[in-house]
Coordinates of C-alpha atoms in Angstrom, one line a residue:
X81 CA -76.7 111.1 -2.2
X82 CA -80.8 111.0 -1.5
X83 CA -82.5 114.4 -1.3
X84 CA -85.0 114.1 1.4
X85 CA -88.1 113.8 -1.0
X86 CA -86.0 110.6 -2.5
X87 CA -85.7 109.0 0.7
X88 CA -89.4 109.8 1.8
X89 CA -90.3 108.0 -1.6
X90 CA -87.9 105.4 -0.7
X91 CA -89.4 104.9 2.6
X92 CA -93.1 104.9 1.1
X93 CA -92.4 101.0 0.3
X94 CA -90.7 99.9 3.2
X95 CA -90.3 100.1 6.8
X96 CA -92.7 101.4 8.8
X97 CA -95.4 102.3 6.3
X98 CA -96.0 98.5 5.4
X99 CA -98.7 99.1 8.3
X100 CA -100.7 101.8 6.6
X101 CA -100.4 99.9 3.4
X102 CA -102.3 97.2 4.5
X103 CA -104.7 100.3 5.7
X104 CA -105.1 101.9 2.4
X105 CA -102.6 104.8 2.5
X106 CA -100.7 105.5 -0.9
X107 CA -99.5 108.1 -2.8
X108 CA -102.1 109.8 -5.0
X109 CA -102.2 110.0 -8.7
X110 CA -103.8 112.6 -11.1
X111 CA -106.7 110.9 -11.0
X112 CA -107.1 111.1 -7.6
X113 CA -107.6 114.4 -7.6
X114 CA -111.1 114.9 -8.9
X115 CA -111.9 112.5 -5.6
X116 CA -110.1 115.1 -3.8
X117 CA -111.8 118.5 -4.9
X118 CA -115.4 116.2 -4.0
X119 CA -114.1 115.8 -0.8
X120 CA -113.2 119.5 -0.2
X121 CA -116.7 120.5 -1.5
X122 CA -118.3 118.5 1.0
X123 CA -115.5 119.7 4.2
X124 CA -117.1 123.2 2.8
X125 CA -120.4 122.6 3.2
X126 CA -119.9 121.0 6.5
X127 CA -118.0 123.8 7.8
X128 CA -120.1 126.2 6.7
X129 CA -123.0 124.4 8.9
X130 CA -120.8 125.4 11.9
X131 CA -120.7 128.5 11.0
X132 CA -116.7 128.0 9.7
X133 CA -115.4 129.8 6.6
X134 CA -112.1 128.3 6.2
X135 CA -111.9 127.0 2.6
X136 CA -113.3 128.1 -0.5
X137 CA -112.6 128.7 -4.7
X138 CA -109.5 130.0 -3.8
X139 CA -107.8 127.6 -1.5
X140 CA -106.7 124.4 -1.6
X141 CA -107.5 124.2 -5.5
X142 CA -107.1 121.7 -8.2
X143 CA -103.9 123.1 -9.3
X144 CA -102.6 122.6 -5.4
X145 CA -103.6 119.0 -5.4
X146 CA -102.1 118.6 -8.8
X147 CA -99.2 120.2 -8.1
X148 CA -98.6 117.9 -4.9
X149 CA -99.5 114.6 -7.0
X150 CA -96.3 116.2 -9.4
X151 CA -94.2 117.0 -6.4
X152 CA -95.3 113.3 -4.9
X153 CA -96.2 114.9 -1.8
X154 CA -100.0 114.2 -2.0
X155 CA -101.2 110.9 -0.3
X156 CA -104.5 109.7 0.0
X157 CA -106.5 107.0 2.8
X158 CA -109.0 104.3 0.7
X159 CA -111.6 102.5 2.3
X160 CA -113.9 99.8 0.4
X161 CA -111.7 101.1 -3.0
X162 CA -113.3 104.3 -2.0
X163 CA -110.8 107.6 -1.3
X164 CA -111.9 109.2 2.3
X165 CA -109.1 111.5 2.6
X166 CA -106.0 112.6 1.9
X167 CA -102.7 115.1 3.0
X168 CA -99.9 116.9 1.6
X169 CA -96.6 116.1 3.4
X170 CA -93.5 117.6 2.4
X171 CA -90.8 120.6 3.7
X172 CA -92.2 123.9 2.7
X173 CA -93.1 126.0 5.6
X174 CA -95.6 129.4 4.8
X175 CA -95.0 132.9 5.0
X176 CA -95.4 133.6 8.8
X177 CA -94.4 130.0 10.0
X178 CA -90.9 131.6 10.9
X179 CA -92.3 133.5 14.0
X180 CA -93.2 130.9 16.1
X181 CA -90.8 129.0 18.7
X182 CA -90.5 125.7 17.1
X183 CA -89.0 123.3 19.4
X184 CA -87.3 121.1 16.9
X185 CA -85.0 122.3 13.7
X186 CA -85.6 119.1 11.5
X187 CA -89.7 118.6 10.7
X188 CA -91.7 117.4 7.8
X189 CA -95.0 120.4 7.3
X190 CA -98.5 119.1 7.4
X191 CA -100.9 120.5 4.3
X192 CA -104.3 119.9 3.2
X193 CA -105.7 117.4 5.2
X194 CA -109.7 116.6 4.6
X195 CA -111.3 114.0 5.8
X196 CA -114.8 112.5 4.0
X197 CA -117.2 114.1 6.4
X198 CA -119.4 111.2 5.8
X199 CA -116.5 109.4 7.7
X200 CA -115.6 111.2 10.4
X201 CA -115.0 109.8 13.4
X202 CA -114.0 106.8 11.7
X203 CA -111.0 107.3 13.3
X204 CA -108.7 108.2 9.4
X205 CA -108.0 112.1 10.7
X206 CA -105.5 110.1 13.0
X207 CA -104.5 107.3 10.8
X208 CA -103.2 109.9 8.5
X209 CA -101.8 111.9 11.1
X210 CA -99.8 108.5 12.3
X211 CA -98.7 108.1 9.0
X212 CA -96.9 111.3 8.4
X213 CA -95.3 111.2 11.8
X214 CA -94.1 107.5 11.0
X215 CA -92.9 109.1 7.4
X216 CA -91.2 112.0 9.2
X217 CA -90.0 109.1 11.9
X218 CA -88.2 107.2 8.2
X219 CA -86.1 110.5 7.7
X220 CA -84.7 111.1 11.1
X221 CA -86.8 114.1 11.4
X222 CA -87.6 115.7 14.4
X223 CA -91.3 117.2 13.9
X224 CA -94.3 117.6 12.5
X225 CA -95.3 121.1 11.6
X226 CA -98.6 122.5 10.7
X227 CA -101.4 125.5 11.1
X228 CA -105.2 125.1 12.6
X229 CA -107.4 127.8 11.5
X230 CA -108.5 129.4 15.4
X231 CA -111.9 129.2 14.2
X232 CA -112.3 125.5 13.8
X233 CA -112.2 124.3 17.7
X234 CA -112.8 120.7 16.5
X235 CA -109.6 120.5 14.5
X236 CA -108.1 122.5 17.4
X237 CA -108.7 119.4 20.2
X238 CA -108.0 116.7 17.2
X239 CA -104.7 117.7 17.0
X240 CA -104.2 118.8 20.7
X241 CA -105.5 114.9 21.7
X242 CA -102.9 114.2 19.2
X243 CA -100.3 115.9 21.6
X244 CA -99.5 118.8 19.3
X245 CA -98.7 121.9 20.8
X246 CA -99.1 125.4 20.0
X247 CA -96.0 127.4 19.1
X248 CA -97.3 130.7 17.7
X249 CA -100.0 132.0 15.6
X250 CA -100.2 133.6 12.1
X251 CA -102.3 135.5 9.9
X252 CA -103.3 134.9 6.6
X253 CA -106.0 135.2 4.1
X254 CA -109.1 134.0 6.3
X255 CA -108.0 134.9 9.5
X256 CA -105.7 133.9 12.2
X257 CA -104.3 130.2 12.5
X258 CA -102.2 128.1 15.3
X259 CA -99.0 127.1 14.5
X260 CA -99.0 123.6 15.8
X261 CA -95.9 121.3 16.5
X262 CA -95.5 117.8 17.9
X263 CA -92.0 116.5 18.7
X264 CA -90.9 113.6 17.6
X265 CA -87.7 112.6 18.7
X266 CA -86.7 109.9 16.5
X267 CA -83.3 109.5 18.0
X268 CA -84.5 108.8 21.3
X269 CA -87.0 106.3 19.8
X270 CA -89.5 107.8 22.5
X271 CA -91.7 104.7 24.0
X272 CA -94.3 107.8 23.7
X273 CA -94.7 107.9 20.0
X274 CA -93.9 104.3 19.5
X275 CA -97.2 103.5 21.7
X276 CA -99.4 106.0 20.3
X277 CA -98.3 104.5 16.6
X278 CA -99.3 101.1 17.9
X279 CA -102.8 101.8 19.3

């Protein structure tokens, strides 16, 4: 019988990912990684300009990325041959994520995502975002799970314009962070999501 990280590899070359093939969505190697920690350096300094101190040495670090690329739970977004961003999408859910009022029980967790700030508003922040729901979607899962720092209002809207609501909040290293949930409701194969996956 599949384990659900065999069947979210499974569905990594079929169904509906073939879209975000064609798009430049894969799953990352080791050598993606160095493309990675750029990427964070520059979300740094760009958050730092807004006066945001979310990320630093200490987190996400080379060993997290690595550690996803062994767990094959790191995918990254190319454009032009050229990695723009990337995610971690898997099942593990952090210290704190158990106080909030989740509205469904089965979910796929949201980690990590940075987006090129040379490239944003290009529009990949959502193509990533579609693609997890869509793996999430393969599984039969119900959710997408994930924390917003309460300091970052832009992130905030993205995902609220994404129709993820907020379901708690949490404290951890840097301060306090939204626990943030959108229902997917596979089983109903909601014209919703369906539409929102087709724009």
């Amino acid at each position: 019988m599949l384990t659900d990280q065999e069947k979210l590899l499974e569905a990594a070359h079929s169904g509906l990912k073939d879209d975000f093939l064609t798009a430049g969505i894969r799953q990352a190697k080791t050598e993606d990684v160095s493309s990675l920690m750029a990427i964070k350096g520059k979300v740094i300094a760009h958050h730092l300009k807004f006066g945001i101190d979310q990320w630093d040495e200490i987190y996400p670090t080379e060993s997290d990325f690595l550690q996803d690329v062994y767990e094959q739970t790191l995918y990254v977004l190319e454009s032009a041959g050229q990695i723009v961003g990337g995610l971690c999408l898997n099942e593990v859910e952090l210290d704190g994520y158990e106080t909030a009022n989740w509205q469904a029980e089965s979910f796929l967790v949201v980690h990590r995502l940075l987006i090129d700030p040379d490239y944003q508003g290009s529009g990949y922040g959502r193509q990533l975002m579609q693609f997890a729901e869509q793996q999430a979607y393969c599984l039969g899962k119900n959710s997408i799970r994930l924390d917003c720092f309460t300091e970052n209002p832009a992130a905030i809207s993205f995902y609220q314009k994404l129709n993820y609501r907020i379901c708690g909040e949490v404290t951890f290293r840097k301060g306090r962070f939204l626990l943030m949930e959108k229902v997917l409701r596979p089983h109903e194969k909601s014209p919703t999501i369906l539409e929102e996956w087709s724009d």
